[in-house]
Coordinates of C-alpha atoms in Angstrom, one line a residue:
A232 CA 78.8 24.1 308.0
V233 CA 80.0 21.2 310.0
L234 CA 82.5 18.8 308.4
D235 CA 83.6 15.4 309.6
R236 CA 87.3 14.6 309.9
E237 CA 87.7 13.9 306.2
G238 CA 86.1 17.2 305.3
T239 CA 82.8 15.7 304.1
P240 CA 79.6 17.6 305.0
T241 CA 77.7 16.0 307.8
D242 CA 73.9 15.6 308.0
V243 CA 73.7 18.6 310.2
S244 CA 75.5 20.8 307.7
L245 CA 73.5 19.5 304.8
R246 CA 70.3 20.2 306.7
E247 CA 71.6 23.8 307.5
L248 CA 72.5 24.3 303.8
T249 CA 69.1 23.1 302.7
R250 CA 67.3 25.2 305.3
D251 CA 69.3 28.2 304.0
R252 CA 68.2 27.4 300.4
V253 CA 64.6 27.2 301.5
K254 CA 64.9 30.6 303.2
R255 CA 66.5 32.1 300.1
F256 CA 63.7 30.7 297.9
I257 CA 61.1 32.1 300.3
A258 CA 62.8 35.5 300.3
V259 CA 62.6 35.7 296.5
H260 CA 59.0 34.5 296.3
L261 CA 57.6 36.0 299.5
D262 CA 55.2 38.4 297.7
D263 CA 53.5 35.5 295.9
P264 CA 50.2 34.7 297.7
H265 CA 50.4 31.2 296.2
L266 CA 53.7 30.4 297.9
M267 CA 52.8 27.0 299.2
F268 CA 54.8 24.2 300.8
D269 CA 54.5 21.9 297.7
R270 CA 55.9 24.7 295.5
I271 CA 58.8 25.2 297.9
A272 CA 59.5 21.5 298.2
A273 CA 59.5 21.0 294.4
A274 CA 61.9 23.9 293.9
I275 CA 64.3 22.6 296.6
G276 CA 63.9 19.0 295.6
C277 CA 62.6 17.5 298.8
S278 CA 59.3 16.4 300.4
K279 CA 56.9 18.6 302.2
R280 CA 57.6 16.5 305.3
Y281 CA 61.3 17.1 305.1
L282 CA 60.6 20.9 304.7
H283 CA 58.9 20.9 308.0
K284 CA 61.7 18.8 309.6
L285 CA 64.2 21.4 308.4
F286 CA 62.5 23.9 310.8
D287 CA 62.4 21.6 313.8
G288 CA 64.3 23.3 316.6
E289 CA 63.9 26.8 315.0
A290 CA 62.1 29.6 316.7
D291 CA 59.3 29.4 314.1
T292 CA 57.6 26.7 312.1
L293 CA 58.0 27.0 308.3
N294 CA 54.5 28.6 308.1
A295 CA 55.2 31.1 310.9
Y296 CA 58.5 31.9 309.3
I297 CA 56.8 32.8 306.0
W298 CA 54.2 35.0 307.6
Q299 CA 56.7 36.7 309.9
R300 CA 58.9 37.6 306.9
R301 CA 55.8 39.0 305.1
L302 CA 54.9 41.1 308.1
E303 CA 58.5 42.4 308.4
R304 CA 58.3 43.6 304.8
I305 CA 54.9 45.2 305.4
R306 CA 56.2 47.1 308.4
Q307 CA 59.1 48.5 306.3
D308 CA 56.6 49.5 303.6
L309 CA 54.2 51.2 306.1
A310 CA 57.1 53.2 307.5
D311 CA 58.3 54.3 304.0
P312 CA 57.0 57.8 303.1
A313 CA 57.4 56.9 299.4
L314 CA 54.6 54.4 299.8
A315 CA 52.2 56.8 301.6
D316 CA 49.9 57.0 298.6
H317 CA 49.4 53.2 298.7
S318 CA 46.6 51.9 300.8
I319 CA 47.4 49.5 303.6
T320 CA 45.4 46.8 301.9
E321 CA 47.2 47.3 298.7
I322 CA 50.6 46.9 300.5
A323 CA 49.4 43.8 302.4
F324 CA 48.1 42.1 299.3
G325 CA 51.2 43.1 297.4
R326 CA 53.2 41.3 300.0
G327 CA 51.4 38.0 299.8
F328 CA 48.4 38.4 302.0
S329 CA 45.0 37.6 300.4
S330 CA 42.7 38.4 303.3
S331 CA 42.4 41.8 305.0
T332 CA 41.0 40.2 308.1
H333 CA 44.0 37.7 308.4
F334 CA 46.4 40.5 307.7
S335 CA 45.0 42.9 310.3
R336 CA 44.8 40.3 313.0
S337 CA 48.3 39.0 312.2
F338 CA 49.7 42.5 312.2
R339 CA 48.1 43.5 315.4
E340 CA 49.4 40.3 317.1
S341 CA 52.9 40.9 315.8
C342 CA 53.1 44.7 316.5
G343 CA 50.6 45.3 319.2
V344 CA 48.8 48.0 317.2
S345 CA 46.8 48.3 314.0
P346 CA 48.5 48.8 310.7
R347 CA 47.0 52.3 310.4
V348 CA 48.3 53.3 313.8
Y349 CA 51.7 51.8 313.0
R350 CA 51.9 53.8 309.7
L351 CA 50.9 57.0 311.4
L352 CA 53.5 56.5 314.1
M353 CA 56.3 55.6 311.7
Q354 CA 55.6 58.4 309.2
G355 CA 54.6 61.0 311.8
T356 CA 51.9 62.4 309.5
G357 CA 50.5 65.4 311.2
L358 CA 50.4 66.5 314.8
F359 CA 46.7 65.6 315.4
W360 CA 47.1 62.1 313.9
N361 CA 50.4 61.5 315.6
R362 CA 48.8 62.4 319.0
A363 CA 45.8 60.1 318.2
A364 CA 48.1 57.3 317.2
R365 CA 50.2 57.7 320.3
R366 CA 47.1 57.7 322.4
Q367 CA 45.9 54.4 320.8
W368 CA 49.4 52.9 321.0
T369 CA 49.6 53.8 324.7
T370 CA 46.1 52.4 325.4
Q371 CA 46.9 49.2 323.6
A372 CA 50.3 48.8 325.3
R373 CA 48.5 49.1 328.7
L374 CA 46.0 46.5 327.7
L375 CA 48.7 44.2 326.5
G376 CA 50.6 44.7 329.7
A377 CA 47.5 44.0 331.8
A378 CA 46.9 40.8 329.8
E379 CA 50.3 39.4 330.7

C-alpha cells in the first residue's frame, strides 16, 4: 500500500485494498451462480460503478476476472482423479456456471480444447483415450496456430 509522507493511505492504496477485498469476496463466493455485481457491491459497501472502476487498468474486467477464476477451479477439478466420477457438467455447475453451452465455449476459448479432452489429457485415462485426446489436442493446436 502506498502511504503519503504522514503515513496516511493514499487513494491508490485504498483502491488496491478495496480491490483485494473484492477479490477475496469473489474467491469465497465463486461457486455461487448468483454471484452478481450488486451482491459484491453491497458486501464491499460501494457502488457497482466503483466496482468496475476498481478493475480499470487490470488485465481483466471484473466480469472476466470472475469467469477466469471459475475456469481455473474447473481445470483443477477436471485434473483431479478423485473427481473422475463426477460429470463435467456437474463440476461446471458446481463451480458457478449455469449453462453447459456457455461453459463449453468459455472453456474451449480459455484452454484450446474441450473439457472432455482436457480431462482425458490431465488424468491420462487409458492408452486409447489418451491417444485420441492427444490427436484432438494436436489438431486443435494446429487450427489455433493457423488462425493466428
